[in-house]
Amino acid sequence: MKKQVLTGIKPTGKVHLGNYIGAIKPALELAKNDEFEPSYFVADYHGLTKIHDRDEMKQLSRGIAATWLALGLDPEKAIFYRQSDVPEIFELSWILACFAPKGLMNRAHAYKSVVEDNGVAGRESDHSVNMGLFTYPILMAADILLFKSEVVPVGKDQIQHVEIARDIAESFNHTYGETFVLPTYFIREETSVIPGLDGRKMSKSYQNTIPLFEESKKLQKLINKIKTDSSSPHEPKDPDQSIIFSLYKEFASTAQIKEMREKFSTGIGWGEAKKELFKVMELALEEPRKRYIELMESPDELEEILLRGADKARSKTRPFLLEIKKKIGIM
Ligand code: ADP
Ligand code: TRP
């Protein structure tokens, strides 16, 4: 039997290079491997913890779906769906909530970091925390466990959430016997934290992102904004300490990477390095960007693909949820 691999992206902003390199690209690589059956989805109800504007939600949600497809995810091979179209996830989420110690949620980092920020700003500790944010890891556990996922490709900040899913699964299995598969996260260590324009982790929250499908001129401008040191063009540079090189590696061929590494060690101007980065990115992203724009202009086509995906997903989630309900004495 194929191993189940699953991941979701929440629609809370434009997909950026950190999301692509850290989460989407490794997931797409796994999807090409015949040993795995991929389930990839738009985590729109996770997005609702933050996005409270109808049009923005629609647009961002479509954006995530179009991104997966434009980058080559084949909806015939993968199970590709929108979270909100699979109601079993939400029913399971409640069941799992009854196995999730509150203390575990108190320690979850998304919630904890809001509490910490509130403390620094002198606000009441739970200011702006909704229960969706507080119970976020439970819904994520339901996403993962309902599909019997073994492998969950994510960026570094999501490791804790996968571990929470595992803890909840263990607690349920302990009470009712083997039911859930214990998931493990899959992380590409070298791309676990892609730096942004200012050198900090690239993140919507820091406004230091390069959107994946930015149009050429804007892309070039953003690349020019990447922070560099003041070394002169002839000075040798450490490629492994450079944001430009770490992005270059993700889009260039093996031969190009080798050549660029040598250029760094003998000396290359930052301006030239940025030009080379733009060239490889432009080449790699031109076609997906076109497809992305086409898909964004065809909401009906996207909708049809997602609904077909939800049907496929539900053919798995319906019987499994039934099994779970029988175990707990609800059916
Ligand atoms: P953001 O930090 O911009 O809000 P999300 O939290 O929506 O991004 O992240 C979506 C996925 O992309 C997650 O799996 C996350 O770990 C990954 N990711 C986000 N930013 C980066 C980054 N800078 N480097 C590597 N992976 C990242
Ligand atoms: N929490 C993830 C993020 O912020 C998105 C997500 C929701 C997810 N459900 C998931 C990722 C299940 C992996 C598996 O990026």
PDB file of C-alpha atoms in Angstrom, residues 197 210-211 214-226 271 274-279 281-282 289:
ATOM      1  CA  LEU A 197      14.546  40.611   1.992  1.00  0.00           C
ATOM      2  CA  ILE A 210       9.013  37.919  -2.429  1.00  0.00           C
ATOM      3  CA  PRO A 211       5.669  36.687  -3.802  1.00  0.00           C
ATOM      4  CA  GLU A 214       5.293  38.417  -8.806  1.00  0.00           C
ATOM      5  CA  GLU A 215       5.357  39.913 -12.296  1.00  0.00           C
ATOM      6  CA  SER A 216       8.846  40.255 -13.881  1.00  0.00           C
ATOM      7  CA  LYS A 217       9.541  43.945 -13.282  1.00  0.00           C
ATOM      8  CA  LYS A 218       8.407  43.820  -9.664  1.00  0.00           C
ATOM      9  CA  LEU A 219      10.321  40.592  -9.112  1.00  0.00           C
ATOM     10  CA  GLN A 220      13.499  42.248 -10.358  1.00  0.00           C
ATOM     11  CA  LYS A 221      12.910  45.230  -8.069  1.00  0.00           C
ATOM     12  CA  LEU A 222      12.367  43.000  -5.053  1.00  0.00           C
ATOM     13  CA  ILE A 223      15.498  40.988  -5.798  1.00  0.00           C
ATOM     14  CA  ASN A 224      17.430  44.256  -5.927  1.00  0.00           C
ATOM     15  CA  LYS A 225      16.132  45.033  -2.442  1.00  0.00           C
ATOM     16  CA  ILE A 226      17.652  41.901  -0.860  1.00  0.00           C
ATOM     17  CA  GLY A 271      24.548  43.425  -8.498  1.00  0.00           C
ATOM     18  CA  LYS A 274      21.205  39.470  -8.202  1.00  0.00           C
ATOM     19  CA  LYS A 275      20.945  39.607 -11.997  1.00  0.00           C
ATOM     20  CA  GLU A 276      21.836  35.924 -12.232  1.00  0.00           C
ATOM     21  CA  LEU A 277      19.249  35.107  -9.571  1.00  0.00           C
ATOM     22  CA  PHE A 278      16.582  37.014 -11.476  1.00  0.00           C
ATOM     23  CA  LYS A 279      17.477  35.147 -14.693  1.00  0.00           C
ATOM     24  CA  MET A 281      13.916  32.579 -11.373  1.00  0.00           C
ATOM     25  CA  GLU A 282      12.365  34.160 -14.400  1.00  0.00           C
ATOM     26  CA  ARG A 289       3.070  32.214 -13.584  1.00  0.00           C
TER      27      ARG A 289
END
